[in-house]
PDB file of C-alpha atoms in Angstrom:
ATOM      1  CA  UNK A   1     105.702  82.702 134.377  1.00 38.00           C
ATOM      2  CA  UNK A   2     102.773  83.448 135.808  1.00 35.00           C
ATOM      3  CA  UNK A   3      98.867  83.732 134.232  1.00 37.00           C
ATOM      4  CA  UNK A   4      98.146  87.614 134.284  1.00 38.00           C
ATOM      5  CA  UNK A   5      95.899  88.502 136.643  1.00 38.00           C
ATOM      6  CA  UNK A   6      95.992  92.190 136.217  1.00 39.00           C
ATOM      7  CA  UNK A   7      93.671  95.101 135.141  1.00 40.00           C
ATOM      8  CA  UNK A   8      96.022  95.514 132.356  1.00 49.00           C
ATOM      9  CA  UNK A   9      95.712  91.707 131.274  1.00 42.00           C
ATOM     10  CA  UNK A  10      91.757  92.409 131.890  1.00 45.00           C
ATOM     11  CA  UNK A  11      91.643  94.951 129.255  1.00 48.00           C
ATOM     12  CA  UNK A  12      94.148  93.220 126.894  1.00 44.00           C
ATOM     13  CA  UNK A  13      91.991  90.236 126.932  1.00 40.00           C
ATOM     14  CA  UNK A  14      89.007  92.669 126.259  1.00 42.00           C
ATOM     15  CA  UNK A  15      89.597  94.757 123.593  1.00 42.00           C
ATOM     16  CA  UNK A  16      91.008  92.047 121.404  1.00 42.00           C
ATOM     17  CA  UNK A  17      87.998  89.864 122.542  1.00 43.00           C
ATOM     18  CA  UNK A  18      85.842  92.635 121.091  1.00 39.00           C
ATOM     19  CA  UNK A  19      87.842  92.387 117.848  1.00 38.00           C
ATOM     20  CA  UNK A  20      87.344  88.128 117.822  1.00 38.00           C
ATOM     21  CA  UNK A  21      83.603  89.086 118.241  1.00 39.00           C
ATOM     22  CA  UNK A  22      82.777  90.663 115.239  1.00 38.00           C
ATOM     23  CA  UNK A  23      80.695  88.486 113.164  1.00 39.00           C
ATOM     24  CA  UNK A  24      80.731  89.020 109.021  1.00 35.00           C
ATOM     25  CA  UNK A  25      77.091  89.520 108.893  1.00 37.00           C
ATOM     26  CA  UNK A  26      77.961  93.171 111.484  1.00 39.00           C
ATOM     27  CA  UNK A  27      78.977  96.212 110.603  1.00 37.00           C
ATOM     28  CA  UNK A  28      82.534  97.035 112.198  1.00 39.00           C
ATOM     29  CA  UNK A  29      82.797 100.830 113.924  1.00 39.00           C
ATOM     30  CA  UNK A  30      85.311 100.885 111.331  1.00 41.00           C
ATOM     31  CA  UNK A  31      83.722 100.364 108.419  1.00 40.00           C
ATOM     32  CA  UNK A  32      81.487 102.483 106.454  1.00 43.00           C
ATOM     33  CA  UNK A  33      77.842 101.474 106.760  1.00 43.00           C
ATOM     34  CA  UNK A  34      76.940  98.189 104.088  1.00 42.00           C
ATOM     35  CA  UNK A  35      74.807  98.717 101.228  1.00 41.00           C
ATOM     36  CA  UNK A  36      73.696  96.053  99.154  1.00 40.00           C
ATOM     37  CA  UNK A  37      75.429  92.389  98.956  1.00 53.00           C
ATOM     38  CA  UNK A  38      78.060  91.654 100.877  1.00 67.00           C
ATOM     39  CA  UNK A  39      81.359  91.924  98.842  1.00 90.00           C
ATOM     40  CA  UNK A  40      84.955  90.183  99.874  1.00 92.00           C
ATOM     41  CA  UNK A  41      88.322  90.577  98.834  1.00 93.00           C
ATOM     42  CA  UNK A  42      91.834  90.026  99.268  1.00 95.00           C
ATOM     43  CA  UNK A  43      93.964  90.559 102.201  1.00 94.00           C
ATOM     44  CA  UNK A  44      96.029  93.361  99.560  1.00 94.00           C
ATOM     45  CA  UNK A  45      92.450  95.229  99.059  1.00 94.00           C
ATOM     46  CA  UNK A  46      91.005  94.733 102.781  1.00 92.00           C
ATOM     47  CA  UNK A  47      90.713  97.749 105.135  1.00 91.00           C
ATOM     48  CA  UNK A  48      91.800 100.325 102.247  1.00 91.00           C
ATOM     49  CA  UNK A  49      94.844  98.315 101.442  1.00 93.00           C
ATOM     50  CA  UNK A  50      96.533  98.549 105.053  1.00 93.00           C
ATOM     51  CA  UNK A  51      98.447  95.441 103.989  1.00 94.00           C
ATOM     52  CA  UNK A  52      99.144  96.227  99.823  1.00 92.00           C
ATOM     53  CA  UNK A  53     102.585  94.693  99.527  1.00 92.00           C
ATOM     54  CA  UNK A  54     104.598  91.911 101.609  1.00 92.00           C
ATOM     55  CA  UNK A  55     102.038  92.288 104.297  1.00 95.00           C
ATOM     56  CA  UNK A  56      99.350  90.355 102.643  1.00 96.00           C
ATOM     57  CA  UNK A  57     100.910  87.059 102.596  1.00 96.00           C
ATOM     58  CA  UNK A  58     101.380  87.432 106.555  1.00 96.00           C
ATOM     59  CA  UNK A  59      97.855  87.923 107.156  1.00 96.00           C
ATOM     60  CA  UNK A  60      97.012  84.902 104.962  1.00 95.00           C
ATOM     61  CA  UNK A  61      99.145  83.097 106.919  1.00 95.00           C
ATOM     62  CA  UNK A  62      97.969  83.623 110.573  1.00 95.00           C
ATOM     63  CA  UNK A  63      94.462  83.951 109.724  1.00 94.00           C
ATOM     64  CA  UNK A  64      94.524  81.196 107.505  1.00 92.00           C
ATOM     65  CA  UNK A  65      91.769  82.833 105.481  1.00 93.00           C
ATOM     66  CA  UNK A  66      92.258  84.874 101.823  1.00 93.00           C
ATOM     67  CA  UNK A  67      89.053  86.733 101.447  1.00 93.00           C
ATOM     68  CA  UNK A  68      87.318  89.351 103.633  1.00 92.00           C
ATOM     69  CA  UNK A  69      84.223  91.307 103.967  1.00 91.00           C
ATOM     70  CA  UNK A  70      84.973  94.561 102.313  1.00 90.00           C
ATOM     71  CA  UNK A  71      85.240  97.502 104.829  1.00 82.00           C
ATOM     72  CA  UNK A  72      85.337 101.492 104.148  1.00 74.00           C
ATOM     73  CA  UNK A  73      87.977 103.956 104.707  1.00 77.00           C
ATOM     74  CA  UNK A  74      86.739 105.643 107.805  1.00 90.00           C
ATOM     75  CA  UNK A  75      88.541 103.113 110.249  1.00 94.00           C
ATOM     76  CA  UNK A  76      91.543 105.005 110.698  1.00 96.00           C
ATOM     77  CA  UNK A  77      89.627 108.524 111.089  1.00 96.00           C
ATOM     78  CA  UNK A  78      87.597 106.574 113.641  1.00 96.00           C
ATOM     79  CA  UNK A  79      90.624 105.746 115.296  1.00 98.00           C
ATOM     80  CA  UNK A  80      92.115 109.131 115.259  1.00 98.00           C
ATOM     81  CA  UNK A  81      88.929 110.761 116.659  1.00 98.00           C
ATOM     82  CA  UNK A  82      88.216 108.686 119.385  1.00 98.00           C
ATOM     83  CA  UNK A  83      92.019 108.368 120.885  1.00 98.00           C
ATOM     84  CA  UNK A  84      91.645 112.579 120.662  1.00 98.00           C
ATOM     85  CA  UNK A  85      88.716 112.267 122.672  1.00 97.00           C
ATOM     86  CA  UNK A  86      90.100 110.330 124.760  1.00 98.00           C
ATOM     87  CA  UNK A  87      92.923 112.301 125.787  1.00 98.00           C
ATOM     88  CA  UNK A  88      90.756 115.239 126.044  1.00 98.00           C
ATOM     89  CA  UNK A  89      88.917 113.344 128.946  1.00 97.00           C
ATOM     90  CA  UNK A  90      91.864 113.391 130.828  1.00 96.00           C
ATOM     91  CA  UNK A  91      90.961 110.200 132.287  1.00 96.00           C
ATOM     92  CA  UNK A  92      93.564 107.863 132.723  1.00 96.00           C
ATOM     93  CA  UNK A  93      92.359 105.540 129.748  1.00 97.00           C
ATOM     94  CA  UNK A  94      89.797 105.152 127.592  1.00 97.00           C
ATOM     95  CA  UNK A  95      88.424 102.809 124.950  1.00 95.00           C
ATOM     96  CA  UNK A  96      88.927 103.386 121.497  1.00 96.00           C
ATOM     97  CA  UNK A  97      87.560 102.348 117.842  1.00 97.00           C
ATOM     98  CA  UNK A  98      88.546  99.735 115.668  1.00 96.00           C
ATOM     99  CA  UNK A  99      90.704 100.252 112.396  1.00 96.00           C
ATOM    100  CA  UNK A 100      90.435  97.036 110.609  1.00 94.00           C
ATOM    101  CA  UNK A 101      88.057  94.138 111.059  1.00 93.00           C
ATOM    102  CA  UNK A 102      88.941  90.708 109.222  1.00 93.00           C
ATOM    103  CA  UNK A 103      86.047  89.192 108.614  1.00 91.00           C
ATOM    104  CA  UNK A 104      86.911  85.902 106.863  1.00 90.00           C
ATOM    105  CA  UNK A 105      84.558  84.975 103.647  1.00 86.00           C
ATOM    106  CA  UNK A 106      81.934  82.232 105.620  1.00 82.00           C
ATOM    107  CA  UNK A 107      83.037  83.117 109.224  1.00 75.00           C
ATOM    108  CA  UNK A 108      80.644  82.328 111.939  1.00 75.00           C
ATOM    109  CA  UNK A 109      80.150  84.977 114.275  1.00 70.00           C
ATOM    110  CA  UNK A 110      82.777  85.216 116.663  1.00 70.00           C
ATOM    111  CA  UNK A 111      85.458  83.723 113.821  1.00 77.00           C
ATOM    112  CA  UNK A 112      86.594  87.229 112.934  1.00 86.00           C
ATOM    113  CA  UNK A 113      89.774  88.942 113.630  1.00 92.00           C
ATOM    114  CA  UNK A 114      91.055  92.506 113.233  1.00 95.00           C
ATOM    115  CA  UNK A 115      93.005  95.039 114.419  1.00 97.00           C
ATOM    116  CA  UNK A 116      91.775  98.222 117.113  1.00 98.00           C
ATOM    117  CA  UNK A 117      93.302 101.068 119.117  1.00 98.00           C
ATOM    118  CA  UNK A 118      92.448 102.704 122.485  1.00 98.00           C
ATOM    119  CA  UNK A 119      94.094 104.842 125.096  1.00 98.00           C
ATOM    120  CA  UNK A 120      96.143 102.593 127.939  1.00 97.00           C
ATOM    121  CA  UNK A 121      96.806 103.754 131.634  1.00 96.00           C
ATOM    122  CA  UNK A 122     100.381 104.272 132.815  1.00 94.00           C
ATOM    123  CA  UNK A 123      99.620 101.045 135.345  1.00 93.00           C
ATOM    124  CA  UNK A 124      99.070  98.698 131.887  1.00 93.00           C
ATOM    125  CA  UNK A 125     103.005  98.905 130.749  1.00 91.00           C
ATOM    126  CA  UNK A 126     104.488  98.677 134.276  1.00 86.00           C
ATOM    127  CA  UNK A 127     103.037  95.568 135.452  1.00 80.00           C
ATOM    128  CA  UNK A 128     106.010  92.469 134.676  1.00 74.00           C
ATOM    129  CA  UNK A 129     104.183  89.507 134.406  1.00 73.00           C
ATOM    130  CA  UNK A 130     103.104  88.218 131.547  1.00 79.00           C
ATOM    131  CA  UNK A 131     100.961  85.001 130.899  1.00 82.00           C
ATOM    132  CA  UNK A 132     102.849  81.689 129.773  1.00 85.00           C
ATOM    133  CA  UNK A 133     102.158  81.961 126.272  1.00 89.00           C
ATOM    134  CA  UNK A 134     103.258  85.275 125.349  1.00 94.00           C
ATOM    135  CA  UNK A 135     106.738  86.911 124.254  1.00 94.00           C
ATOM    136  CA  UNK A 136     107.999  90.206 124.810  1.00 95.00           C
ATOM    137  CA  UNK A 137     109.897  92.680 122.235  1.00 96.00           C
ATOM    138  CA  UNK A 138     111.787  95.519 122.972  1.00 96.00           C
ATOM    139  CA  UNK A 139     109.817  97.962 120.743  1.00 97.00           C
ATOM    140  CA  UNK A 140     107.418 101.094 122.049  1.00 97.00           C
ATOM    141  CA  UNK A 141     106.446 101.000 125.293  1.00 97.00           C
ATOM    142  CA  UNK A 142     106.078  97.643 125.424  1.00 96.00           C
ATOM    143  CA  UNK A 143     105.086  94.981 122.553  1.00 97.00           C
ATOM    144  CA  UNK A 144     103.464  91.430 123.290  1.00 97.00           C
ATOM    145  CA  UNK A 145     103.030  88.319 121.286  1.00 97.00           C
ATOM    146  CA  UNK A 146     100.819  85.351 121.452  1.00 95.00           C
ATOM    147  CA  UNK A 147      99.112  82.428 119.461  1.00 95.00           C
ATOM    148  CA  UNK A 148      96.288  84.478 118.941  1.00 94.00           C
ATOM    149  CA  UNK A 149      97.457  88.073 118.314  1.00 96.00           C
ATOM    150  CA  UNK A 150      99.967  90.510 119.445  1.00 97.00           C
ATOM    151  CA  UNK A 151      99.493  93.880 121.856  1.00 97.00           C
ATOM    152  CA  UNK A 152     101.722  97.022 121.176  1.00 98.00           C
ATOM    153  CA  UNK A 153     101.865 100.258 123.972  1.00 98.00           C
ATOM    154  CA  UNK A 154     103.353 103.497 122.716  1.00 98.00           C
ATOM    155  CA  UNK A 155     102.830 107.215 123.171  1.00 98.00           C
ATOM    156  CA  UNK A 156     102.590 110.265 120.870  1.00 98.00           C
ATOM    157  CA  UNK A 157     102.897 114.243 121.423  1.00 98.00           C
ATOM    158  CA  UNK A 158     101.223 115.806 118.638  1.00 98.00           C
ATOM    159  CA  UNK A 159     100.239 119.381 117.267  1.00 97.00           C
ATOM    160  CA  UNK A 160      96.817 117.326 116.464  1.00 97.00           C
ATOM    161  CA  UNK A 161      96.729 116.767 120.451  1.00 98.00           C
ATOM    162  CA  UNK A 162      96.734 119.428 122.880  1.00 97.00           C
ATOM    163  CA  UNK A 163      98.803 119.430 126.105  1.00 97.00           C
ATOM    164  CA  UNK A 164     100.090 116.113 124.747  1.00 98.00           C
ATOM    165  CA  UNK A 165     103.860 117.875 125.000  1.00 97.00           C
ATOM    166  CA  UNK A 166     103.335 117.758 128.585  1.00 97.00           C
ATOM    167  CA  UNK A 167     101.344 114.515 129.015  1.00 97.00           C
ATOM    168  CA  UNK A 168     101.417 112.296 125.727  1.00 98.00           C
ATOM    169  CA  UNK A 169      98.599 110.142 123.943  1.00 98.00           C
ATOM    170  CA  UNK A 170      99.174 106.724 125.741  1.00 98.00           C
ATOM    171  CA  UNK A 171      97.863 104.205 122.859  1.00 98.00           C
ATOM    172  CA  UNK A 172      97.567 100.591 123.116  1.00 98.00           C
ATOM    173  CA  UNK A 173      97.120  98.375 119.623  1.00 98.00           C
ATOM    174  CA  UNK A 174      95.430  95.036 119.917  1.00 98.00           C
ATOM    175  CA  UNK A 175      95.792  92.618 116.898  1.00 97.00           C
ATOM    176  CA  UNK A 176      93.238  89.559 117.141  1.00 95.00           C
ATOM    177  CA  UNK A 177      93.670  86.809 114.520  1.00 92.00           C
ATOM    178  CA  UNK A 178      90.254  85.145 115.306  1.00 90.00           C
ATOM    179  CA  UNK A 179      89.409  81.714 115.146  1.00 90.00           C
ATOM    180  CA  UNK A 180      92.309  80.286 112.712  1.00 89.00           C
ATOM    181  CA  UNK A 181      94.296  76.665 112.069  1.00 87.00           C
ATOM    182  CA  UNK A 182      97.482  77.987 111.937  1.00 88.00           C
ATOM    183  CA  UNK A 183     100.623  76.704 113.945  1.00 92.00           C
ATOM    184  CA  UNK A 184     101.828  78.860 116.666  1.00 92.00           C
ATOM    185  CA  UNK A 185     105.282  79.124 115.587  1.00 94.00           C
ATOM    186  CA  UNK A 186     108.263  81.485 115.809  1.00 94.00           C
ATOM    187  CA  UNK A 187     106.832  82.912 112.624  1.00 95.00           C
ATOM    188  CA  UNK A 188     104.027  83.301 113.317  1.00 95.00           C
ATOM    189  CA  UNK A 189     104.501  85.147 116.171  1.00 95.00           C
ATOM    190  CA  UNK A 190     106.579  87.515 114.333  1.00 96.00           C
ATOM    191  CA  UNK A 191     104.355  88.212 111.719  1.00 97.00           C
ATOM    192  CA  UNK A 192     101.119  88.951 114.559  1.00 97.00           C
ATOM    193  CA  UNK A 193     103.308  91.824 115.847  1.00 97.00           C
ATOM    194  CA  UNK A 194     104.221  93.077 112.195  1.00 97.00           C
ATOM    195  CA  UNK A 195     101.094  93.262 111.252  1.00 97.00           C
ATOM    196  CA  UNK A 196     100.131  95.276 114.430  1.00 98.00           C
ATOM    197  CA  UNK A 197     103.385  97.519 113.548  1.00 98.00           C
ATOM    198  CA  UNK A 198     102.339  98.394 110.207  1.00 97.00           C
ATOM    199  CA  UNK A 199      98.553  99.217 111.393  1.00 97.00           C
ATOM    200  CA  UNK A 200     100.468 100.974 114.479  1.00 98.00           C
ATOM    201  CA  UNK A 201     102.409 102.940 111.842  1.00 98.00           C
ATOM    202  CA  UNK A 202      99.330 104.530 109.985  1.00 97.00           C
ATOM    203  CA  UNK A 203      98.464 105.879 113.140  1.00 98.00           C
ATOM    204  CA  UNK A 204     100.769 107.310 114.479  1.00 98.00           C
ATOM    205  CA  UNK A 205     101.072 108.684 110.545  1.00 97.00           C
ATOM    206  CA  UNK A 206      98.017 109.988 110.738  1.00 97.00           C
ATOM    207  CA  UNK A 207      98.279 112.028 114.254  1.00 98.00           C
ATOM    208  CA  UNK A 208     101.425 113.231 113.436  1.00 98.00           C
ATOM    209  CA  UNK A 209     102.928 111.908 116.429  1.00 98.00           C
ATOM    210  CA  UNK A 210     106.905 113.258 117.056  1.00 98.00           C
ATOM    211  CA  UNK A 211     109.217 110.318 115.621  1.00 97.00           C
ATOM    212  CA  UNK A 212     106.755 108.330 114.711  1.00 98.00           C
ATOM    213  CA  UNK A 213     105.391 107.346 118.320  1.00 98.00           C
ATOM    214  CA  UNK A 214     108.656 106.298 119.076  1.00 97.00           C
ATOM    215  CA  UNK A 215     107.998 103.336 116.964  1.00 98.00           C
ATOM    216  CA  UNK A 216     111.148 102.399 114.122  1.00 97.00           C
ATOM    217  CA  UNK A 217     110.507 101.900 110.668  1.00 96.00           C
ATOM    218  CA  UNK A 218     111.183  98.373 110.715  1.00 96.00           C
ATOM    219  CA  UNK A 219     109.485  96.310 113.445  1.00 97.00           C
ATOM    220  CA  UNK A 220     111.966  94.132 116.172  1.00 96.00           C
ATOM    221  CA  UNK A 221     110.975  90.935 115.805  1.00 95.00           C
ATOM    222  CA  UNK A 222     112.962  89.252 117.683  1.00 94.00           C
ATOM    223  CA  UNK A 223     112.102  88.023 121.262  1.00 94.00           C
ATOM    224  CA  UNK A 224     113.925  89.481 123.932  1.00 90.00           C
TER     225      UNK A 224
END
């Protein structure tokens, strides 16, 4: 297959580049603003408990980390608010805010992973080729995994968003693992996208989207 070479790959590559560049020592856009020491915690506690449950051993897994700067609850109001505004542009995309930074306990900068939302363009989900390291799943739009993180595309009409009836929210999820030593395997892979499902899910949540962004309950893992 071939390397993308697209404006779709090009912003892809971007936004979860911005994610792998947040250093521990920042503060994320979706975090409230630090006070005092710097306090970690577990992957169940991090980003308001996003990942309480089954999901916590995942992110342990491809991160290969078990602590993490402690963020505020604002990320997914941050999210919310700028993929509105977005819409409300009526550009054709627009960038968006980030919902949960992983910032590993004695990352470097640039170590960090996390997970961010923005509005795509109708061009991003049409274009076929993907690069040689990444797997498709039938799920949303269209839903991406690599080594390093997993993309999901999906749209929403809302009573939060108006005119979105006639033209919905087009939002694009980005997970980023950041710098990590663990093996790109078939499980791996799976558990990049589920992570970006269940993140995905608390949007869509959260805007009220019309079943659920289209999204199911239960993420398809399986490559197609």
């Amino acid at each position: 297959m071939k390397v993308v070479g697209s404006v779709r790959a090009g912003r892809v590559l971007s936004a979860v580049g911005l994610v792998l560049a947040m250093g521990v020592g920042g503060v994320a856009c979706g975090s409230d603003e630090k006070t005092g020491e710097d306090t970690f915690v577990g992957a169940e506690e991090v980003c308001d408990g996003l990942f309480a449950g089954p999901l916590a051993s995942k992110v342990r897994s491809v991160t290969g980390d078990a602590e993490f700067f402690a963020t505020g609850a604002k990320g997914l109001d941050n999210v919310v608010e700028a993929l509105k505004r977005g819409h409300a542009s009526g550009r054709s995309w627009a960038t968006g805010a980030e919902l949960c930074p992983l910032s590993p306990k004695g990352a470097a900068a640039g170590d960090s992973g996390g997970i961010k939302f923005s509005m795509y363009a109708p061009r991003d989900v049409e274009d076929p080729r993907t690069s040689a390291d990444t797997e498709s799943y039938d799920m949303g739009e269209r839903a991406e995994s690599r080594p390093a993180g997993a993309s999901l595309y999906f749209e929403c009409v809302s009573p939060q968003v108006k005119g979105s009836d006639e033209r919905p929210l087009r939002i694009f999820g980005s997970f980023g693992r950041g710098e990590s030593d663990a093996a790109d395997t078939p499980a791996s892979r799976a558990a990049n996208l589920e992570i970006l499902h269940a993140a995905s899910l608390s949007v869509v949540k959260k805007l009220d989207c019309e079943n659920d962004g289209g999204l199911p309950k239960t993420p398809v893992l399986t490559p197609e």
